[in-house]
Backbone as a printed PyTorch tensor [residue, N CA C, xyz], in Angstrom:
tensor([[[ 98.0900, 126.2110, 133.2530],
         [ 99.5020, 126.2370, 133.5880],
         [ 99.8950, 125.0260, 134.4350]],

        [[ 99.0030, 124.6490, 135.3750],
         [ 99.3150, 123.5120, 136.2300],
         [ 99.3640, 122.2150, 135.4250]],

        [[ 98.4530, 122.1040, 134.4760],
         [ 98.4620, 120.9140, 133.6260],
         [ 99.7650, 120.8430, 132.8200]],

        [[100.1820, 121.9730, 132.2890],
         [101.4160, 122.0060, 131.5260],
         [102.6050, 121.6420, 132.4270]],

        [[102.6290, 122.1890, 133.6460],
         [103.7000, 121.8610, 134.5890],
         [103.7120, 120.3660, 134.9140]],

        [[102.5170, 119.7950, 135.0990],
         [102.4250, 118.3640, 135.3870],
         [102.9650, 117.5450, 134.2060]],

        [[102.6650, 117.9730, 132.9940],
         [103.1720, 117.2470, 131.8220],
         [104.6960, 117.3000, 131.7670]],

        [[105.2730, 118.4540, 132.1400],
         [106.7340, 118.5620, 132.1860],
         [107.3170, 117.6360, 133.2620]],

        [[106.6190, 117.5310, 134.3940],
         [107.0930, 116.6370, 135.4560],
         [107.1060, 115.1850, 134.9820]],

        [[106.0220, 114.7680, 134.3350],
         [105.9890, 113.4070, 133.7840],
         [107.1210, 113.2000, 132.7710]],

        [[107.3670, 114.2160, 131.9520],
         [108.4300, 114.1030, 130.9580],
         [109.7950, 113.9270, 131.6320]],

        [[110.0450, 114.7010, 132.6660],
         [111.3260, 114.5870, 133.3800],
         [111.4790, 113.2110, 134.0360]],

        [[110.3800, 112.7180, 134.6100],
         [110.4130, 111.3700, 135.1970],
         [110.7370, 110.3490, 134.0980]],

        [[110.0900, 110.4960, 132.9480],
         [110.3680, 109.5940, 131.8310],
         [111.8120, 109.6540, 131.3820]],

        [[112.3730, 110.8550, 131.3340],
         [113.7800, 111.0060, 130.9460],
         [114.7050, 110.2680, 131.9170]],

        [[114.4210, 110.3830, 133.2090],
         [115.2530, 109.7090, 134.2150],
         [115.0930, 108.1990, 134.1060]],

        [[113.8660, 107.7310, 133.9710],
         [113.6450, 106.2860, 133.8370],
         [114.3070, 105.7490, 132.5770]],

        [[114.3030, 106.5310, 131.5230],
         [114.9710, 106.1220, 130.2940],
         [116.4780, 105.9750, 130.5290]],

        [[117.0640, 106.9180, 131.2480],
         [118.4990, 106.8210, 131.5700],
         [118.8010, 105.5850, 132.4190]],

        [[117.8160, 105.1840, 133.2090],
         [117.9770, 103.9850, 134.0470],
         [117.5980, 102.7170, 133.2720]],

        [[117.2910, 102.8760, 132.0190],
         [116.8960, 101.7930, 131.1090],
         [115.6500, 101.0670, 131.6100]],

        [[114.7430, 101.8130, 132.1950],
         [113.4220, 101.3020, 132.5770],
         [112.4600, 101.7480, 131.4710]],

        [[112.4460, 101.0030, 130.3770],
         [111.6600, 101.4090, 129.2160],
         [110.1630, 101.4040, 129.5010]],

        [[109.6900, 100.4190, 130.2580],
         [108.2570, 100.3790, 130.5740],
         [107.8480, 101.5700, 131.4290]],

        [[108.6650, 101.8950, 132.4300],
         [108.3810, 103.0510, 133.2810],
         [108.4420, 104.3470, 132.4940]],

        [[109.4580, 104.4650, 131.6310],
         [109.5910, 105.6660, 130.8030],
         [108.4050, 105.7910, 129.8550]],

        [[107.9850, 104.6780, 129.2780],
         [106.8320, 104.6970, 128.3790],
         [105.5940, 105.2060, 129.0970]],

        [[105.3590, 104.7240, 130.3080],
         [104.1900, 105.1580, 131.0830],
         [104.2680, 106.6560, 131.3940]],

        [[105.4360, 107.1220, 131.8030],
         [105.5910, 108.5410, 132.1340],
         [105.3960, 109.4120, 130.8900]],

        [[105.9890, 109.0150, 129.7660],
         [105.8250, 109.7880, 128.5300],
         [104.3830, 109.7520, 128.0400]],

        [[103.7020, 108.6290, 128.2340],
         [102.2920, 108.5380, 127.8490],
         [101.4510, 109.4720, 128.7090]],

        [[101.7510, 109.5400, 130.0060],
         [101.0280, 110.4620, 130.8960],
         [101.2330, 111.9060, 130.4440]],

        [[102.4660, 112.2490, 130.1060],
         [102.7580, 113.5940, 129.6130],
         [102.0080, 113.8630, 128.3090]],

        [[102.0380, 112.8780, 127.4200],
         [101.3530, 113.0150, 126.1280],
         [ 99.8520, 113.2180, 126.3110]],

        [[ 99.2380, 112.4570, 127.2190],
         [ 97.7910, 112.5780, 127.4450],
         [ 97.4070, 114.0030, 127.8410]],

        [[ 98.1860, 114.5900, 128.7310],
         [ 97.9110, 115.9670, 129.1570],
         [ 98.1060, 116.9310, 127.9980]],

        [[ 99.2080, 116.7650, 127.2800],
         [ 99.5270, 117.6880, 126.1910],
         [ 98.5340, 117.5840, 125.0350]],

        [[ 97.9850, 116.3950, 124.8140],
         [ 96.9520, 116.2680, 123.7800],
         [ 95.7250, 117.1000, 124.1500]],

        [[ 95.3160, 117.0290, 125.4140],
         [ 94.1540, 117.8000, 125.8670],
         [ 94.4070, 119.3040, 125.7310]],

        [[ 95.6060, 119.7270, 126.1020],
         [ 95.9360, 121.1480, 125.9870],
         [ 95.9790, 121.5850, 124.5200]],

        [[ 96.5830, 120.7660, 123.6820],
         [ 96.7030, 121.1170, 122.2590],
         [ 95.3450, 121.1730, 121.5780]],

        [[ 94.4400, 120.2930, 121.9770],
         [ 93.0870, 120.3030, 121.4070],
         [ 92.3100, 121.5150, 121.9090]],

        [[ 92.5490, 121.8840, 123.1630],
         [ 91.8400, 123.0190, 123.7620],
         [ 92.0840, 124.3080, 122.9710]],

        [[ 93.3310, 124.4950, 122.5180],
         [ 93.6620, 125.7070, 121.7620],
         [ 94.6750, 125.3420, 120.6730]],

        [[ 94.1490, 125.0060, 119.5040],
         [ 95.0120, 124.5680, 118.4050],
         [ 95.8810, 125.6970, 117.8560]],

        [[ 95.5690, 126.9380, 118.2100],
         [ 96.3840, 128.0590, 117.7360],
         [ 97.6040, 128.3050, 118.6250]],

        [[ 97.6490, 127.6680, 119.7810],
         [ 98.7620, 127.8520, 120.7050],
         [ 99.9370, 126.9950, 120.2380]],

        [[100.9210, 127.6180, 119.6090],
         [102.0490, 126.8670, 119.0490],
         [102.9180, 126.2340, 120.1330]],

        [[102.9620, 126.8360, 121.3050],
         [103.7490, 126.2510, 122.3970],
         [103.1730, 124.8970, 122.7970]],

        [[101.8510, 124.8160, 122.9170],
         [101.2180, 123.5560, 123.2960],
         [101.3660, 122.5280, 122.1750]],

        [[101.2870, 122.9830, 120.9380],
         [101.4830, 122.0750, 119.8050],
         [102.9130, 121.5360, 119.8160]],

        [[103.8720, 122.4110, 120.0600],
         [105.2760, 122.0060, 120.1080],
         [105.5140, 121.0050, 121.2420]],

        [[104.9460, 121.2980, 122.4330],
         [105.0860, 120.3770, 123.5620],
         [104.5110, 119.0040, 123.2180]],

        [[103.3810, 118.9870, 122.5280],
         [102.7680, 117.7290, 122.1150],
         [103.7040, 116.9640, 121.1840]],

        [[104.3320, 117.6730, 120.2600],
         [105.2380, 116.9920, 119.3260],
         [106.4390, 116.3940, 120.0650]],

        [[106.9130, 117.0760, 121.0850],
         [108.0300, 116.5500, 121.8770],
         [107.6150, 115.2580, 122.5750]],

        [[106.4130, 115.2440, 123.1540],
         [105.9240, 114.0320, 123.8200],
         [105.7720, 112.8910, 122.8260]],

        [[105.2300, 113.1950, 121.6540],
         [105.0730, 112.1460, 120.6450],
         [106.4290, 111.5830, 120.2380]],

        [[107.3940, 112.4450, 120.0680],
         [108.7210, 112.0070, 119.6740],
         [109.3300, 111.0800, 120.7250]],

        [[109.2190, 111.4660, 121.9870],
         [109.7770, 110.6460, 123.0630],
         [109.0540, 109.3040, 123.1600]],

        [[107.7480, 109.3340, 123.0110],
         [106.9730, 108.0960, 123.0630],
         [107.3480, 107.1980, 121.8800]],

        [[107.4610, 107.7760, 120.6950],
         [107.8620, 107.0040, 119.5240],
         [109.2280, 106.3780, 119.6850]],

        [[110.1590, 107.1160, 120.2840],
         [111.5010, 106.5840, 120.5100],
         [111.4730, 105.3340, 121.3880]],

        [[110.6680, 105.3920, 122.4520],
         [110.5650, 104.2430, 123.3650],
         [109.9190, 103.0640, 122.6370]],

        [[108.8240, 103.3360, 121.9360],
         [108.1430, 102.2550, 121.2080],
         [109.0780, 101.5980, 120.1980]],

        [[109.8710, 102.4050, 119.5350],
         [110.8210, 101.8520, 118.5680],
         [111.8580, 100.9800, 119.2710]],

        [[112.3790, 101.4580, 120.3880],
         [113.3720, 100.6740, 121.1430],
         [112.7810,  99.3650, 121.6420]],

        [[111.4670,  99.3710, 121.9410],
         [110.8130,  98.1540, 122.4180],
         [110.4230,  97.2260, 121.2640]],

        [[110.6380,  97.6860, 120.0370],
         [110.3280,  96.8440, 118.8800],
         [108.8970,  96.9630, 118.3890]],

        [[108.1270,  97.8930, 118.9480],
         [106.7430,  98.0920, 118.5230],
         [106.7400,  99.0900, 117.3520]],

        [[107.2130,  98.6260, 116.2000],
         [107.4490,  99.5150, 115.0720],
         [106.1690, 100.0620, 114.4580]],

        [[105.1060,  99.2650, 114.4240],
         [103.8580,  99.7540, 113.8350],
         [103.3010, 100.9410, 114.6270]],

        [[103.2770, 100.8060, 115.9410],
         [102.7710, 101.9010, 116.7670],
         [103.7340, 103.0890, 116.7450]],

        [[105.0300, 102.8130, 116.7650],
         [106.0150, 103.8980, 116.6870],
         [105.8430, 104.6690, 115.3790]],

        [[105.5960, 103.9610, 114.2930],
         [105.3820, 104.6080, 113.0010],
         [104.1670, 105.5290, 113.0480]],

        [[103.0820, 105.0680, 113.6480],
         [101.8760, 105.9030, 113.7590],
         [102.1310, 107.1500, 114.6150]],

        [[102.8640, 106.9700, 115.7010],
         [103.1750, 108.1040, 116.5740],
         [104.0600, 109.0990, 115.8360]],

        [[105.0760, 108.6020, 115.1290],
         [105.9650, 109.4860, 114.3640],
         [105.2130, 110.2040, 113.2390]],

        [[104.2380, 109.5240, 112.6300],
         [103.4350, 110.1860, 111.5850],
         [102.6240, 111.3330, 112.1760]],

        [[102.0200, 111.0890, 113.3270],
         [101.2630, 112.1500, 114.0060],
         [102.1970, 113.2930, 114.3780]],

        [[103.3890, 112.9500, 114.8210],
         [104.3880, 113.9570, 115.1800],
         [104.7690, 114.7980, 113.9630]],

        [[105.0160, 114.1460, 112.8460],
         [105.3760, 114.8800, 111.6240],
         [104.2430, 115.8070, 111.1940]],

        [[103.0040, 115.3550, 111.3370],
         [101.8640, 116.1990, 110.9580],
         [101.8040, 117.4700, 111.8030]],

        [[102.0300, 117.3270, 113.1020],
         [101.9830, 118.5000, 113.9840],
         [103.1020, 119.4680, 113.6300]],

        [[104.3170, 118.9460, 113.4530],
         [105.4370, 119.8360, 113.1470],
         [105.2530, 120.4690, 111.7680]],

        [[104.7080, 119.7100, 110.8360],
         [104.4450, 120.2680, 109.5060],
         [103.4760, 121.4450, 109.6190]],

        [[102.4330, 121.2910, 110.4370],
         [101.4850, 122.3910, 110.6440],
         [102.1570, 123.5920, 111.2960]],

        [[103.0790, 123.3310, 112.2140],
         [103.7980, 124.4370, 112.8360],
         [104.6600, 125.1660, 111.8110]],

        [[105.3380, 124.4140, 110.9520],
         [106.2120, 125.0500, 109.9560],
         [105.4130, 125.8510, 108.9380]],

        [[104.1890, 125.4370, 108.6790],
         [103.3350, 126.2190, 107.7820],
         [102.9930, 127.5630, 108.4290]],

        [[102.7940, 127.5560, 109.7210],
         [102.4810, 128.7910, 110.4430],
         [103.6560, 129.7620, 110.4700]],

        [[104.8590, 129.2040, 110.5490],
         [106.0570, 130.0460, 110.6220],
         [107.1930, 129.3550, 109.8730]],

        [[107.2900, 129.6440, 108.6000],
         [108.2940, 129.0030, 107.7540],
         [109.7140, 129.4470, 108.1000]],

        [[109.8490, 130.5310, 108.8570],
         [111.1840, 131.0190, 109.2090],
         [111.7450, 130.3380, 110.4550]],

        [[110.9520, 129.5210, 111.1380],
         [111.3980, 128.8670, 112.3620],
         [112.2560, 127.6560, 111.9850]],

        [[113.5700, 127.8360, 112.0560],
         [114.4790, 126.7820, 111.6210],
         [114.5100, 125.5980, 112.5920]],

        [[114.1960, 125.8190, 113.8670],
         [114.1090, 124.6980, 114.8080],
         [112.9990, 123.7470, 114.3730]],

        [[111.8560, 124.3030, 114.0190],
         [110.7520, 123.4640, 113.5710],
         [111.0930, 122.7750, 112.2520]],

        [[111.7670, 123.4910, 111.3630],
         [112.1740, 122.8920, 110.0900],
         [113.1080, 121.7030, 110.3460]],

        [[114.1050, 121.9200, 111.1930],
         [115.0610, 120.8640, 111.5070],
         [114.3510, 119.6730, 112.1570]],

        [[113.4330, 119.9520, 113.0740],
         [112.6940, 118.8820, 113.7470],
         [111.8360, 118.1000, 112.7670]],

        [[111.2580, 118.7890, 111.7980],
         [110.4580, 118.0920, 110.7930],
         [111.3460, 117.1660, 109.9680]],

        [[112.5340, 117.6310, 109.6170],
         [113.4380, 116.7560, 108.8490],
         [113.8170, 115.5290, 109.6790]],

        [[114.0370, 115.7120, 110.9770],
         [114.3570, 114.5820, 111.8580],
         [113.1720, 113.6220, 111.9540]],

        [[111.9530, 114.1680, 111.9670],
         [110.7630, 113.3100, 112.0010],
         [110.6640, 112.4580, 110.7430]],

        [[110.9440, 113.0710, 109.6030],
         [110.9280, 112.3010, 108.3630],
         [111.9860, 111.2030, 108.3870]],

        [[113.1460, 111.4880, 108.9600],
         [114.1760, 110.4570, 109.0770],
         [113.7010, 109.2930, 109.9370]],

        [[113.0360, 109.6050, 111.0460],
         [112.5410, 108.5350, 111.9140],
         [111.5080, 107.6800, 111.1890]],

        [[110.6310, 108.3300, 110.4360],
         [109.6640, 107.5750, 109.6340],
         [110.3960, 106.6800, 108.6420]],

        [[111.3660, 107.2500, 107.9420],
         [112.1120, 106.4970, 106.9450],
         [112.8730, 105.3250, 107.5330]],

        [[113.4370, 105.5210, 108.7170],
         [114.1770, 104.4280, 109.3580],
         [113.2700, 103.2360, 109.6370]],

        [[112.0780, 103.5080, 110.1580],
         [111.1470, 102.4150, 110.4370],
         [110.6580, 101.7910, 109.1250]],

        [[110.3010, 102.6300, 108.1590],
         [109.8380, 102.0990, 106.8770],
         [110.9120, 101.2220, 106.2380]],

        [[112.1570, 101.6560, 106.3270],
         [113.2520, 100.8610, 105.7770],
         [113.3550,  99.5230, 106.5070]],

        [[113.2510,  99.5590, 107.8150],
         [113.3300,  98.3420, 108.6190],
         [112.1830,  97.3810, 108.2730]],

        [[111.0390,  97.9420, 107.8960],
         [109.8790,  97.1280, 107.5370],
         [109.8600,  96.7840, 106.0450]],

        [[110.9560,  97.0750, 105.3600],
         [111.1110,  96.8030, 103.9200],
         [110.1310,  97.5750, 103.0460]],

        [[109.6450,  98.7020, 103.5280],
         [108.8540,  99.6290, 102.7080],
         [109.8370, 100.6360, 102.1140]],

        [[110.5540, 100.1900, 101.1050],
         [111.6370, 101.0130, 100.5580],
         [111.1090, 102.2530,  99.8490]],

        [[109.9700, 102.1470,  99.1740],
         [109.4010, 103.3270,  98.5200],
         [108.9820, 104.3700,  99.5540]],

        [[108.3430, 103.9100, 100.6240],
         [107.9560, 104.8240, 101.6950],
         [109.1660, 105.4490, 102.3620]],

        [[110.1940, 104.6330, 102.6030],
         [111.4130, 105.1420, 103.2260],
         [112.0770, 106.1770, 102.3300]],

        [[112.1250, 105.8930, 101.0250],
         [112.7390, 106.8430, 100.0990],
         [111.9910, 108.1730, 100.1270]],

        [[110.6570, 108.1140, 100.1120],
         [109.8510, 109.3440, 100.1390],
         [110.1020, 110.1260, 101.4280]],

        [[110.1750, 109.4340, 102.5640],
         [110.4200, 110.1050, 103.8390],
         [111.8070, 110.7360, 103.8700]],

        [[112.8150, 109.9830, 103.4370],
         [114.1750, 110.5170, 103.4260],
         [114.3080, 111.6760, 102.4370]],

        [[113.5630, 111.6080, 101.3420],
         [113.5990, 112.6930, 100.3600],
         [112.9860, 113.9630, 100.9390]],

        [[111.8810, 113.8270, 101.6830],
         [111.2880, 114.9870, 102.3560],
         [112.2860, 115.6160, 103.3220]],

        [[112.9870, 114.7790, 104.0730],
         [113.9990, 115.2750, 104.9970],
         [115.1160, 115.9880, 104.2280]],

        [[115.5450, 115.3890, 103.1350],
         [116.6050, 115.9650, 102.3010],
         [116.2390, 117.3640, 101.8300]],

        [[115.0020, 117.5340, 101.3190],
         [114.5950, 118.8450, 100.7960],
         [114.6410, 119.9200, 101.8720]],

        [[114.2080, 119.5720, 103.0710],
         [114.2330, 120.5380, 104.1730],
         [115.6820, 120.8990, 104.5160]],

        [[116.5220, 119.8940, 104.6190],
         [117.9190, 120.1320, 104.9880],
         [118.6550, 120.9200, 103.9070]],

        [[118.3000, 120.6700, 102.6690],
         [118.9080, 121.4240, 101.5700],
         [118.5660, 122.9120, 101.6950]],

        [[117.2970, 123.2030, 102.0450],
         [116.8900, 124.6060, 102.2320],
         [117.5940, 125.2370, 103.4370]],

        [[117.7240, 124.4630, 104.5100],
         [118.3970, 124.9910, 105.7010],
         [119.8560, 125.3210, 105.4160]],

        [[120.5390, 124.4370, 104.7110],
         [121.9400, 124.6800, 104.3740],
         [122.0730, 125.9200, 103.4920]],

        [[121.1160, 126.1050, 102.5890],
         [121.1490, 127.2940, 101.7340],
         [120.9820, 128.5710, 102.5620]],

        [[120.2590, 128.4870, 103.6750],
         [120.0860, 129.6420, 104.5620],
         [121.3740, 129.9930, 105.3060]],

        [[122.1320, 128.9480, 105.6860],
         [123.3460, 129.1750, 106.4780],
         [124.3360, 128.0540, 106.1970]],

        [[125.2000, 128.2870, 105.2240],
         [126.1710, 127.2610, 104.8410],
         [127.2250, 127.0240, 105.9080]],

        [[127.3480, 127.9110, 106.8840],
         [128.3430, 127.7300, 107.9360],
         [127.8370, 126.8460, 109.0770]],

        [[126.5610, 126.4910, 109.0680],
         [125.9930, 125.6740, 110.1280],
         [126.4000, 124.2160, 109.9030]],

        [[127.3410, 123.7440, 110.7130],
         [127.8790, 122.3990, 110.5150],
         [126.8620, 121.3020, 110.8490]],

        [[125.9550, 121.5720, 111.7770],
         [124.9160, 120.5860, 112.0980],
         [124.0360, 120.3600, 110.8670]],

        [[123.6570, 121.4330, 110.2070],
         [122.8100, 121.3020, 109.0230],
         [123.5770, 120.6490, 107.8770]],

        [[124.8710, 120.9650, 107.7570],
         [125.6990, 120.3250, 106.7320],
         [125.7700, 118.8160, 106.9660]],

        [[126.0000, 118.4560, 108.2130],
         [126.0680, 117.0260, 108.5430],
         [124.7190, 116.3560, 108.2950]],

        [[123.6380, 117.0250, 108.6290],
         [122.3080, 116.4770, 108.3780],
         [122.0700, 116.2340, 106.8920]],

        [[122.4990, 117.1860, 106.0740],
         [122.3430, 117.0290, 104.6280],
         [123.1800, 115.8520, 104.1350]],

        [[124.3850, 115.7170, 104.6620],
         [125.2290, 114.5770, 104.3110],
         [124.5530, 113.2570, 104.6870]],

        [[123.9460, 113.2220, 105.8620],
         [123.2260, 112.0330, 106.3150],
         [122.0650, 111.7220, 105.3670]],

        [[121.3750, 112.7670, 104.9010],
         [120.2730, 112.5600, 103.9640],
         [120.7620, 111.9260, 102.6640]],

        [[121.8710, 112.4200, 102.1530],
         [122.4480, 111.8120, 100.9490],
         [122.7510, 110.3300, 101.1950]],

        [[123.3230, 110.0360, 102.3510],
         [123.6690, 108.6620, 102.6910],
         [122.4260, 107.7790, 102.7520]],

        [[121.3790, 108.2530, 103.4260],
         [120.1540, 107.4670, 103.5610],
         [119.5000, 107.2270, 102.2000]],

        [[119.4560, 108.2590, 101.3670],
         [118.8760, 108.0990, 100.0300],
         [119.7040, 107.1160,  99.2010]],

        [[121.0200, 107.2380,  99.2880],
         [121.8960, 106.3240,  98.5600],
         [121.7140, 104.8770,  98.9870]],

        [[121.5610, 104.6560, 100.2840],
         [121.3530, 103.2940, 100.7890],
         [120.0590, 102.6890, 100.2460]],

        [[118.9890, 103.4910, 100.2150],
         [117.7170, 102.9820,  99.6910],
         [117.8550, 102.6700,  98.2030]],

        [[118.4430, 103.5940,  97.4610],
         [118.6240, 103.3670,  96.0280],
         [119.4590, 102.1100,  95.7710]],

        [[120.4770, 101.8970,  96.5780],
         [121.3030, 100.7000,  96.4430],
         [120.4690,  99.4460,  96.6930]],

        [[119.6630,  99.4620,  97.7520],
         [118.8090,  98.3020,  98.0590],
         [117.7850,  98.0520,  96.9580]],

        [[117.3670,  99.1240,  96.2740],
         [116.4080,  98.9850,  95.1790],
         [117.0860,  98.5780,  93.8670]],

        [[118.4120,  98.5030,  93.8680],
         [119.1410,  98.0950,  92.6740],
         [119.4710,  99.2130,  91.7210]],

        [[119.2160, 100.4650,  92.1190],
         [119.5140, 101.6240,  91.2790],
         [120.9200, 102.1210,  91.6130]],

        [[121.9050, 101.3440,  91.1820],
         [123.2920, 101.5840,  91.6030],
         [123.8690, 102.8580,  91.0140]],

        [[123.5200, 103.1940,  89.7700],
         [124.0570, 104.4200,  89.1560],
         [123.6160, 105.6580,  89.9420]],

        [[122.3210, 105.7260,  90.2510],
         [121.8300, 106.8810,  91.0030],
         [122.3610, 106.8510,  92.4380]],

        [[122.4620, 105.6710,  93.0270],
         [123.0130, 105.5560,  94.3730],
         [124.4490, 106.0880,  94.4200]],

        [[125.2150, 105.7660,  93.3990],
         [126.5970, 106.2310,  93.3380],
         [126.6700, 107.7540,  93.2500]],

        [[125.7690, 108.3390,  92.4790],
         [125.7510, 109.8050,  92.3680],
         [125.3150, 110.4200,  93.6650]]])
């Protein structure tokens, strides 16, 4: 419990440093939080709370790395993050928070892949996000956040198709 509390403290420090635009300080704090959460998650891989906390740390660390322009490392962190959330969603397919987070992880992967001109990889990542969002919208068509997310997925897929020269499909 103390280790988990310490990881939360590091995370809060990182959040404050990020607001102060101290990216190096925030990176260090998020890395400290991640180090603790990795140990906890490895200690008991069945503990979904620790797995979820680890994914949050990875996401925050990836965000900082991306802002600093370290896209290769950010991509690796986001891939690890997607793997953890994917494993969580397999354990509980009804958890829509995890489903939504997985779709967001795929978007982050796709954004970096697109920036690195890996258009096929970006398309695959955005398509994975699209499928999840399509299922979420089918569960609750009144959820405007999920509707907007699905719209964003269409936009991202269309942009990739346009860049690939597939204008007819992009238009659809």
